[in-house]
Amino acid sequence: MREDKGPGDYSYWKWSWAKWLVLAAGLLELVQLGMNIREYHDLSGASIFSGQAWTAYAAQVKRQCVLEGSVAACFFGTFLIGVLCRSRKQARLAECVLLLALALVWTAALIALRPASGADRVLGALVLCAAAGGAGYSFWQYRRECK
């Protein structure tokens, strides 16, 4: 991010083209999410997996969909923050709100999916800690800039 040189001179983006790259990345994540959902739907009707293999595959696809949805939300949220915020303080507060919302949605996804393996639980806890820690850091920087 650039230095805040005044109310009309603030830009969230270091390079003007970066916002379009972030938007394109978010759109690509949505395309990937759609492809995963379509593949899951196609394979569910094919009945080519045994019961245990289908359970493992379904859990893997659900995990991938939640991760891809979270990444897409991060990209779109970052794009919106960069386009709408007009000061560094405003951007920090918006980042905090975005990361808190992602942490809450991630927590709900973990409760709904009930990860069975230890690796899935560790991954879920790491993502949750990263989102909550990022929100805390953004809030700390917002408060520091208020002084």
GROMACS .gro file of N, CA and C in nm:
model
  441
    1MET      N    1   0.083  -0.118   0.000
    1MET     CA    2   0.000   0.000   0.000
    1MET      C    3   0.088   0.125   0.000
    2ARG      N    4   0.036   0.229  -0.057
    2ARG     CA    5   0.107   0.356  -0.061
    2ARG      C    6   0.087   0.434   0.068
    3GLU      N    7   0.170   0.534   0.084
    3GLU     CA    8   0.155   0.627   0.196
    3GLU      C    9   0.030   0.711   0.176
    4ASP      N   10  -0.035   0.745   0.284
    4ASP     CA   11  -0.153   0.829   0.280
    4ASP      C   12  -0.107   0.974   0.281
    5LYS      N   13  -0.118   1.043   0.166
    5LYS     CA   14  -0.067   1.179   0.154
    5LYS      C   15  -0.178   1.282   0.165
    6GLY      N   16  -0.296   1.240   0.191
    6GLY     CA   17  -0.407   1.332   0.203
    6GLY      C   18  -0.536   1.260   0.171
    7PRO      N   19  -0.649   1.326   0.197
    7PRO     CA   20  -0.777   1.258   0.178
    7PRO      C   21  -0.806   1.221   0.033
    8GLY      N   22  -0.759   1.298  -0.064
    8GLY     CA   23  -0.790   1.266  -0.202
    8GLY      C   24  -0.679   1.192  -0.274
    9ASP      N   25  -0.566   1.171  -0.211
    9ASP     CA   26  -0.451   1.113  -0.278
    9ASP      C   27  -0.424   0.968  -0.239
   10TYR      N   28  -0.510   0.908  -0.158
   10TYR     CA   29  -0.485   0.772  -0.111
   10TYR      C   30  -0.521   0.670  -0.218
   11SER      N   31  -0.435   0.571  -0.234
   11SER     CA   32  -0.464   0.457  -0.320
   11SER      C   33  -0.423   0.331  -0.246
   12TYR      N   34  -0.512   0.236  -0.240
   12TYR     CA   35  -0.486   0.108  -0.175
   12TYR      C   36  -0.384   0.027  -0.254
   13TRP      N   37  -0.381   0.049  -0.384
   13TRP     CA   38  -0.299  -0.032  -0.473
   13TRP      C   39  -0.166   0.034  -0.501
   14LYS      N   40  -0.059  -0.043  -0.495
   14LYS     CA   41   0.072   0.008  -0.530
   14LYS      C   42   0.082   0.031  -0.680
   15TRP      N   43   0.022  -0.060  -0.757
   15TRP     CA   44   0.015  -0.048  -0.903
   15TRP      C   45  -0.132  -0.045  -0.941
   16SER      N   46  -0.168   0.039  -1.035
   16SER     CA   47  -0.309   0.057  -1.071
   16SER      C   48  -0.370  -0.070  -1.131
   17TRP      N   49  -0.291  -0.153  -1.197
   17TRP     CA   50  -0.342  -0.274  -1.259
   17TRP      C   51  -0.361  -0.388  -1.160
   18ALA      N   52  -0.312  -0.376  -1.038
   18ALA     CA   53  -0.318  -0.486  -0.941
   18ALA      C   54  -0.462  -0.521  -0.903
   19LYS      N   55  -0.550  -0.420  -0.899
   19LYS     CA   56  -0.689  -0.449  -0.862
   19LYS      C   57  -0.754  -0.544  -0.962
   20TRP      N   58  -0.719  -0.529  -1.089
   20TRP     CA   59  -0.778  -0.616  -1.191
   20TRP      C   60  -0.722  -0.757  -1.180
   21LEU      N   61  -0.599  -0.768  -1.140
   21LEU     CA   62  -0.539  -0.900  -1.118
   21LEU      C   63  -0.608  -0.971  -1.002
   22VAL      N   64  -0.638  -0.898  -0.895
   22VAL     CA   65  -0.707  -0.955  -0.780
   22VAL      C   66  -0.849  -0.997  -0.818
   23LEU      N   67  -0.917  -0.913  -0.896
   23LEU     CA   68  -1.052  -0.948  -0.942
   23LEU      C   69  -1.048  -1.073  -1.031
   24ALA      N   70  -0.951  -1.080  -1.121
   24ALA     CA   71  -0.938  -1.197  -1.208
   24ALA      C   72  -0.910  -1.324  -1.127
   25ALA      N   73  -0.827  -1.312  -1.024
   25ALA     CA   74  -0.799  -1.428  -0.939
   25ALA      C   75  -0.925  -1.475  -0.867
   26GLY      N   76  -1.007  -1.382  -0.821
   26GLY     CA   77  -1.134  -1.419  -0.758
   26GLY      C   78  -1.228  -1.489  -0.855
   27LEU      N   79  -1.234  -1.439  -0.976
   27LEU     CA   80  -1.319  -1.502  -1.077
   27LEU      C   81  -1.269  -1.642  -1.113
   28LEU      N   82  -1.137  -1.657  -1.123
   28LEU     CA   83  -1.081  -1.790  -1.151
   28LEU      C   84  -1.111  -1.888  -1.038
   29GLU      N   85  -1.108  -1.841  -0.915
   29GLU     CA   86  -1.143  -1.929  -0.802
   29GLU      C   87  -1.288  -1.973  -0.812
   30LEU      N   88  -1.377  -1.883  -0.853
   30LEU     CA   89  -1.517  -1.921  -0.870
   30LEU      C   90  -1.534  -2.023  -0.983
   31VAL      N   91  -1.459  -2.007  -1.090
   31VAL     CA   92  -1.463  -2.105  -1.200
   31VAL      C   93  -1.416  -2.241  -1.148
   32GLN      N   94  -1.308  -2.243  -1.073
   32GLN     CA   95  -1.257  -2.368  -1.017
   32GLN      C   96  -1.358  -2.431  -0.922
   33LEU      N   97  -1.422  -2.349  -0.842
   33LEU     CA   98  -1.525  -2.399  -0.750
   33LEU      C   99  -1.640  -2.462  -0.829
   34GLY      N  100  -1.683  -2.395  -0.935
   34GLY     CA  101  -1.789  -2.450  -1.018
   34GLY      C  102  -1.749  -2.582  -1.084
   35MET      N  103  -1.624  -2.591  -1.128
   35MET     CA  104  -1.577  -2.715  -1.188
   35MET      C  105  -1.575  -2.829  -1.086
   36ASN      N  106  -1.534  -2.800  -0.962
   36ASN     CA  107  -1.534  -2.904  -0.859
   36ASN      C  108  -1.676  -2.950  -0.827
   37ILE      N  109  -1.769  -2.857  -0.821
   37ILE     CA  110  -1.908  -2.894  -0.791
   37ILE      C  111  -1.966  -2.978  -0.905
   38ARG      N  112  -1.937  -2.939  -1.029
   38ARG     CA  113  -1.986  -3.016  -1.144
   38ARG      C  114  -1.927  -3.158  -1.144
   39GLU      N  115  -1.797  -3.170  -1.117
   39GLU     CA  116  -1.734  -3.302  -1.113
   39GLU      C  117  -1.796  -3.388  -1.003
   40TYR      N  118  -1.818  -3.329  -0.887
   40TYR     CA  119  -1.881  -3.401  -0.775
   40TYR      C  120  -2.019  -3.449  -0.816
   41HIS      N  121  -2.095  -3.363  -0.878
   41HIS     CA  122  -2.230  -3.400  -0.921
   41HIS      C  123  -2.226  -3.513  -1.025
   42ASP      N  124  -2.135  -3.502  -1.121
   42ASP     CA  125  -2.123  -3.605  -1.223
   42ASP      C  126  -2.083  -3.740  -1.164
   43LEU      N  127  -1.987  -3.738  -1.073
   43LEU     CA  128  -1.940  -3.864  -1.014
   43LEU      C  129  -2.041  -3.922  -0.915
   44SER      N  130  -2.122  -3.838  -0.854
   44SER     CA  131  -2.222  -3.892  -0.760
   44SER      C  132  -2.326  -3.975  -0.833
   45GLY      N  133  -2.357  -3.940  -0.956
   45GLY     CA  134  -2.454  -4.017  -1.033
   45GLY      C  135  -2.394  -4.140  -1.101
   46ALA      N  136  -2.263  -4.145  -1.112
   46ALA     CA  137  -2.199  -4.256  -1.184
   46ALA      C  138  -2.188  -4.383  -1.099
   47SER      N  139  -2.189  -4.371  -0.969
   47SER     CA  140  -2.178  -4.486  -0.878
   47SER      C  141  -2.056  -4.572  -0.907
   48ILE      N  142  -1.940  -4.510  -0.922
   48ILE     CA  143  -1.819  -4.586  -0.951
   48ILE      C  144  -1.734  -4.609  -0.826
   49PHE      N  145  -1.768  -4.545  -0.716
   49PHE     CA  146  -1.692  -4.559  -0.592
   49PHE      C  147  -1.760  -4.658  -0.499
   50SER      N  148  -1.679  -4.724  -0.417
   50SER     CA  149  -1.736  -4.805  -0.309
   50SER      C  150  -1.783  -4.708  -0.200
   51GLY      N  151  -1.850  -4.759  -0.102
   51GLY     CA  152  -1.904  -4.674   0.006
   51GLY      C  153  -1.797  -4.595   0.079
   52GLN      N  154  -1.689  -4.663   0.118
   52GLN     CA  155  -1.582  -4.598   0.191
   52GLN      C  156  -1.505  -4.500   0.102
   53ALA      N  157  -1.481  -4.537  -0.022
   53ALA     CA  158  -1.409  -4.449  -0.115
   53ALA      C  159  -1.493  -4.324  -0.145
   54TRP      N  160  -1.626  -4.342  -0.157
   54TRP     CA  161  -1.712  -4.227  -0.183
   54TRP      C  162  -1.711  -4.130  -0.064
   55THR      N  163  -1.712  -4.185   0.057
   55THR     CA  164  -1.709  -4.100   0.177
   55THR      C  165  -1.581  -4.018   0.181
   56ALA      N  166  -1.468  -4.081   0.150
   56ALA     CA  167  -1.341  -4.010   0.149
   56ALA      C  168  -1.337  -3.904   0.039
   57TYR      N  169  -1.388  -3.940  -0.079
   57TYR     CA  170  -1.390  -3.845  -0.191
   57TYR      C  171  -1.481  -3.727  -0.160
   58ALA      N  172  -1.598  -3.754  -0.105
   58ALA     CA  173  -1.694  -3.647  -0.073
   58ALA      C  174  -1.635  -3.551   0.030
   59ALA      N  175  -1.566  -3.604   0.130
   59ALA     CA  176  -1.503  -3.518   0.231
   59ALA      C  177  -1.395  -3.431   0.168
   60GLN      N  178  -1.318  -3.488   0.076
   60GLN     CA  179  -1.212  -3.413   0.009
   60GLN      C  180  -1.272  -3.300  -0.076
   61VAL      N  181  -1.378  -3.328  -0.148
   61VAL     CA  182  -1.440  -3.227  -0.234
   61VAL      C  183  -1.502  -3.116  -0.148
   62LYS      N  184  -1.566  -3.152  -0.039
   62LYS     CA  185  -1.624  -3.050   0.050
   62LYS      C  186  -1.515  -2.959   0.104
   63ARG      N  187  -1.403  -3.017   0.144
   63ARG     CA  188  -1.291  -2.938   0.196
   63ARG      C  189  -1.236  -2.844   0.088
   64GLN      N  190  -1.221  -2.895  -0.034
   64GLN     CA  191  -1.173  -2.813  -0.144
   64GLN      C  192  -1.270  -2.699  -0.173
   65CYS      N  193  -1.398  -2.727  -0.171
   65CYS     CA  194  -1.497  -2.623  -0.200
   65CYS      C  195  -1.496  -2.514  -0.093
   66VAL      N  196  -1.483  -2.552   0.031
   66VAL     CA  197  -1.477  -2.452   0.138
   66VAL      C  198  -1.351  -2.367   0.125
   67LEU      N  199  -1.238  -2.431   0.097
   67LEU     CA  200  -1.114  -2.355   0.080
   67LEU      C  201  -1.121  -2.262  -0.041
   68GLU      N  202  -1.172  -2.311  -0.153
   68GLU     CA  203  -1.182  -2.227  -0.272
   68GLU      C  204  -1.280  -2.112  -0.252
   69GLY      N  205  -1.389  -2.139  -0.183
   69GLY     CA  206  -1.484  -2.032  -0.153
   69GLY      C  207  -1.424  -1.926  -0.063
   70SER      N  208  -1.345  -1.970   0.035
   70SER     CA  209  -1.279  -1.875   0.125
   70SER      C  210  -1.176  -1.790   0.051
   71VAL      N  211  -1.100  -1.852  -0.036
   71VAL     CA  212  -1.000  -1.778  -0.113
   71VAL      C  213  -1.068  -1.679  -0.207
   72ALA      N  214  -1.178  -1.721  -0.271
   72ALA     CA  215  -1.252  -1.630  -0.359
   72ALA      C  216  -1.308  -1.513  -0.279
   73ALA      N  217  -1.359  -1.539  -0.160
   73ALA     CA  218  -1.410  -1.431  -0.075
   73ALA      C  219  -1.298  -1.334  -0.036
   74CYS      N  220  -1.180  -1.388  -0.009
   74CYS     CA  221  -1.065  -1.301   0.022
   74CYS      C  222  -1.031  -1.211  -0.097
   75PHE      N  223  -1.027  -1.268  -0.216
   75PHE     CA  224  -0.994  -1.189  -0.334
   75PHE      C  225  -1.100  -1.082  -0.360
   76PHE      N  226  -1.227  -1.120  -0.357
   76PHE     CA  227  -1.333  -1.022  -0.382
   76PHE      C  228  -1.339  -0.916  -0.273
   77GLY      N  229  -1.319  -0.958  -0.149
   77GLY     CA  230  -1.317  -0.860  -0.039
   77GLY      C  231  -1.202  -0.762  -0.054
   78THR      N  232  -1.086  -0.812  -0.090
   78THR     CA  233  -0.971  -0.725  -0.111
   78THR      C  234  -0.997  -0.629  -0.226
   79PHE      N  235  -1.057  -0.679  -0.334
   79PHE     CA  236  -1.090  -0.592  -0.447
   79PHE      C  237  -1.186  -0.480  -0.403
   80LEU      N  238  -1.290  -0.516  -0.329
   80LEU     CA  239  -1.386  -0.415  -0.284
   80LEU      C  240  -1.323  -0.314  -0.189
   81ILE      N  241  -1.240  -0.361  -0.099
   81ILE     CA  242  -1.171  -0.270  -0.008
   81ILE      C  243  -1.085  -0.173  -0.087
   82GLY      N  244  -1.011  -0.224  -0.182
   82GLY     CA  245  -0.923  -0.139  -0.262
   82GLY      C  246  -0.998  -0.037  -0.346
   83VAL      N  247  -1.116  -0.073  -0.392
   83VAL     CA  248  -1.192   0.018  -0.477
   83VAL      C  249  -1.270   0.120  -0.393
   84LEU      N  250  -1.323   0.078  -0.279
   84LEU     CA  251  -1.413   0.164  -0.203
   84LEU      C  252  -1.346   0.251  -0.096
   85CYS      N  253  -1.236   0.206  -0.039
   85CYS     CA  254  -1.175   0.280   0.072
   85CYS      C  255  -1.097   0.401   0.021
   86ARG      N  256  -1.112   0.511   0.092
   86ARG     CA  257  -1.048   0.637   0.052
   86ARG      C  258  -0.940   0.684   0.149
   87SER      N  259  -0.912   0.605   0.251
   87SER     CA  260  -0.804   0.640   0.344
   87SER      C  261  -0.744   0.510   0.399
   88ARG      N  262  -0.623   0.521   0.449
   88ARG     CA  263  -0.555   0.405   0.505
   88ARG      C  264  -0.630   0.353   0.628
   89LYS      N  265  -0.680   0.444   0.709
   89LYS     CA  266  -0.756   0.406   0.829
   89LYS      C  267  -0.881   0.328   0.791
   90GLN      N  268  -0.952   0.377   0.694
   90GLN     CA  269  -1.072   0.310   0.647
   90GLN      C  270  -1.040   0.171   0.591
   91ALA      N  271  -0.930   0.160   0.520
   91ALA     CA  272  -0.890   0.031   0.463
   91ALA      C  273  -0.854  -0.068   0.573
   92ARG      N  274  -0.785  -0.024   0.676
   92ARG     CA  275  -0.749  -0.115   0.786
   92ARG      C  276  -0.872  -0.167   0.857
   93LEU      N  277  -0.968  -0.080   0.881
   93LEU     CA  278  -1.091  -0.122   0.948
   93LEU      C  279  -1.169  -0.220   0.859
   94ALA      N  280  -1.175  -0.192   0.731
   94ALA     CA  281  -1.244  -0.283   0.638
   94ALA      C  282  -1.174  -0.418   0.631
   95GLU      N  283  -1.041  -0.420   0.632
   95GLU     CA  284  -0.967  -0.546   0.634
   95GLU      C  285  -1.000  -0.626   0.759
   96CYS      N  286  -1.009  -0.557   0.872
   96CYS     CA  287  -1.042  -0.623   0.998
   96CYS      C  288  -1.179  -0.687   0.990
   97VAL      N  289  -1.278  -0.614   0.939
   97VAL     CA  290  -1.414  -0.665   0.928
   97VAL      C  291  -1.418  -0.785   0.831
   98LEU      N  292  -1.349  -0.775   0.719
   98LEU     CA  293  -1.345  -0.885   0.623
   98LEU      C  294  -1.286  -1.011   0.686
   99LEU      N  295  -1.174  -0.997   0.755
   99LEU     CA  296  -1.110  -1.114   0.815
   99LEU      C  297  -1.193  -1.172   0.929
  100LEU      N  298  -1.260  -1.087   1.006
  100LEU     CA  299  -1.350  -1.139   1.111
  100LEU      C  300  -1.467  -1.216   1.049
  101ALA      N  301  -1.522  -1.163   0.941
  101ALA     CA  302  -1.632  -1.233   0.873
  101ALA      C  303  -1.584  -1.367   0.818
  102LEU      N  304  -1.466  -1.368   0.759
  102LEU     CA  305  -1.411  -1.495   0.708
  102LEU      C  306  -1.386  -1.594   0.821
  103ALA      N  307  -1.338  -1.546   0.935
  103ALA     CA  308  -1.315  -1.635   1.049
  103ALA      C  309  -1.447  -1.694   1.098
  104LEU      N  310  -1.553  -1.614   1.102
  104LEU     CA  311  -1.683  -1.664   1.145
  104LEU      C  312  -1.739  -1.766   1.046
  105VAL      N  313  -1.728  -1.737   0.917
  105VAL     CA  314  -1.777  -1.831   0.816
  105VAL      C  315  -1.695  -1.960   0.819
  106TRP      N  316  -1.564  -1.947   0.838
  106TRP     CA  317  -1.477  -2.064   0.846
  106TRP      C  318  -1.514  -2.150   0.967
  107THR      N  319  -1.542  -2.086   1.079
  107THR     CA  320  -1.584  -2.159   1.200
  107THR      C  321  -1.713  -2.235   1.174
  108ALA      N  322  -1.809  -2.169   1.109
  108ALA     CA  323  -1.935  -2.235   1.076
  108ALA      C  324  -1.912  -2.353   0.982
  109ALA      N  325  -1.822  -2.336   0.886
  109ALA     CA  326  -1.791  -2.446   0.794
  109ALA      C  327  -1.727  -2.563   0.867
  110LEU      N  328  -1.638  -2.534   0.961
  110LEU     CA  329  -1.575  -2.642   1.038
  110LEU      C  330  -1.678  -2.717   1.122
  111ILE      N  331  -1.771  -2.644   1.180
  111ILE     CA  332  -1.875  -2.710   1.260
  111ILE      C  333  -1.965  -2.794   1.170
  112ALA      N  334  -2.000  -2.741   1.053
  112ALA     CA  335  -2.089  -2.813   0.962
  112ALA      C  336  -2.023  -2.936   0.901
  113LEU      N  337  -1.895  -2.924   0.865
  113LEU     CA  338  -1.827  -3.036   0.798
  113LEU      C  339  -1.776  -3.142   0.895
  114ARG      N  340  -1.755  -3.107   1.019
  114ARG     CA  341  -1.703  -3.199   1.121
  114ARG      C  342  -1.586  -3.281   1.066
  115PRO      N  343  -1.469  -3.216   1.050
  115PRO     CA  344  -1.355  -3.289   0.993
  115PRO      C  345  -1.319  -3.412   1.077
  116ALA      N  346  -1.301  -3.523   1.008
  116ALA     CA  347  -1.276  -3.650   1.076
  116ALA      C  348  -1.128  -3.672   1.105
  117SER      N  349  -1.042  -3.635   1.011
  117SER     CA  350  -0.900  -3.665   1.031
  117SER      C  351  -0.832  -3.554   1.110
  118GLY      N  352  -0.724  -3.589   1.173
  118GLY     CA  353  -0.647  -3.493   1.249
  118GLY      C  354  -0.585  -3.385   1.161
  119ALA      N  355  -0.545  -3.423   1.039
  119ALA     CA  356  -0.486  -3.326   0.947
  119ALA      C  357  -0.588  -3.220   0.907
  120ASP      N  358  -0.713  -3.261   0.886
  120ASP     CA  359  -0.818  -3.165   0.852
  120ASP      C  360  -0.846  -3.070   0.967
  121ARG      N  361  -0.844  -3.122   1.087
  121ARG     CA  362  -0.865  -3.036   1.205
  121ARG      C  363  -0.753  -2.937   1.220
  122VAL      N  364  -0.629  -2.980   1.199
  122VAL     CA  365  -0.513  -2.891   1.210
  122VAL      C  366  -0.521  -2.783   1.102
  123LEU      N  367  -0.552  -2.822   0.978
  123LEU     CA  368  -0.566  -2.726   0.871
  123LEU      C  369  -0.676  -2.624   0.902
  124GLY      N  370  -0.789  -2.672   0.950
  124GLY     CA  371  -0.899  -2.583   0.987
  124GLY      C  372  -0.859  -2.486   1.097
  125ALA      N  373  -0.789  -2.537   1.197
  125ALA     CA  374  -0.744  -2.451   1.307
  125ALA      C  375  -0.642  -2.348   1.259
  126LEU      N  376  -0.553  -2.388   1.170
  126LEU     CA  377  -0.453  -2.293   1.118
  126LEU      C  378  -0.518  -2.181   1.037
  127VAL      N  379  -0.614  -2.216   0.952
  127VAL     CA  380  -0.683  -2.114   0.873
  127VAL      C  381  -0.762  -2.021   0.964
  128LEU      N  382  -0.829  -2.077   1.064
  128LEU     CA  383  -0.904  -1.996   1.159
  128LEU      C  384  -0.812  -1.902   1.236
  129CYS      N  385  -0.698  -1.953   1.282
  129CYS     CA  386  -0.602  -1.869   1.355
  129CYS      C  387  -0.544  -1.760   1.265
  130ALA      N  388  -0.519  -1.792   1.139
  130ALA     CA  389  -0.466  -1.692   1.047
  130ALA      C  390  -0.567  -1.581   1.023
  131ALA      N  391  -0.693  -1.616   1.003
  131ALA     CA  392  -0.796  -1.514   0.980
  131ALA      C  393  -0.817  -1.429   1.104
  132ALA      N  394  -0.828  -1.494   1.220
  132ALA     CA  395  -0.847  -1.418   1.344
  132ALA      C  396  -0.724  -1.334   1.378
  133GLY      N  397  -0.606  -1.389   1.358
  133GLY     CA  398  -0.483  -1.313   1.382
  133GLY      C  399  -0.470  -1.195   1.288
  134GLY      N  400  -0.504  -1.214   1.161
  134GLY     CA  401  -0.502  -1.104   1.065
  134GLY      C  402  -0.601  -0.995   1.102
  135ALA      N  403  -0.718  -1.035   1.149
  135ALA     CA  404  -0.818  -0.937   1.192
  135ALA      C  405  -0.766  -0.859   1.313
  136GLY      N  406  -0.706  -0.930   1.407
  136GLY     CA  407  -0.650  -0.862   1.523
  136GLY      C  408  -0.539  -0.765   1.486
  137TYR      N  409  -0.453  -0.805   1.395
  137TYR     CA  410  -0.344  -0.719   1.351
  137TYR      C  411  -0.397  -0.596   1.278
  138SER      N  412  -0.495  -0.615   1.191
  138SER     CA  413  -0.554  -0.501   1.120
  138SER      C  414  -0.621  -0.405   1.217
  139PHE      N  415  -0.689  -0.460   1.319
  139PHE     CA  416  -0.753  -0.373   1.418
  139PHE      C  417  -0.649  -0.298   1.499
  140TRP      N  418  -0.540  -0.366   1.534
  140TRP     CA  419  -0.432  -0.300   1.608
  140TRP      C  420  -0.374  -0.185   1.525
  141GLN      N  421  -0.351  -0.207   1.396
  141GLN     CA  422  -0.299  -0.100   1.311
  141GLN      C  423  -0.400   0.012   1.294
  142TYR      N  424  -0.528  -0.021   1.287
  142TYR     CA  425  -0.631   0.081   1.278
  142TYR      C  426  -0.630   0.168   1.403
  143ARG      N  427  -0.623   0.104   1.519
  143ARG     CA  428  -0.620   0.179   1.646
  143ARG      C  429  -0.494   0.263   1.659
  144ARG      N  430  -0.382   0.211   1.611
  144ARG     CA  431  -0.257   0.283   1.615
  144ARG      C  432  -0.262   0.409   1.527
  145GLU      N  433  -0.331   0.398   1.414
  145GLU     CA  434  -0.342   0.513   1.324
  145GLU      C  435  -0.443   0.615   1.374
  146CYS      N  436  -0.531   0.575   1.466
  146CYS     CA  437  -0.628   0.670   1.522
  146CYS      C  438  -0.564   0.767   1.618
  147LYS      N  439  -0.450   0.731   1.673
  147LYS     CA  440  -0.383   0.817   1.772
  147LYS      C  441  -0.314   0.933   1.709
   0.00000   0.00000   0.00000
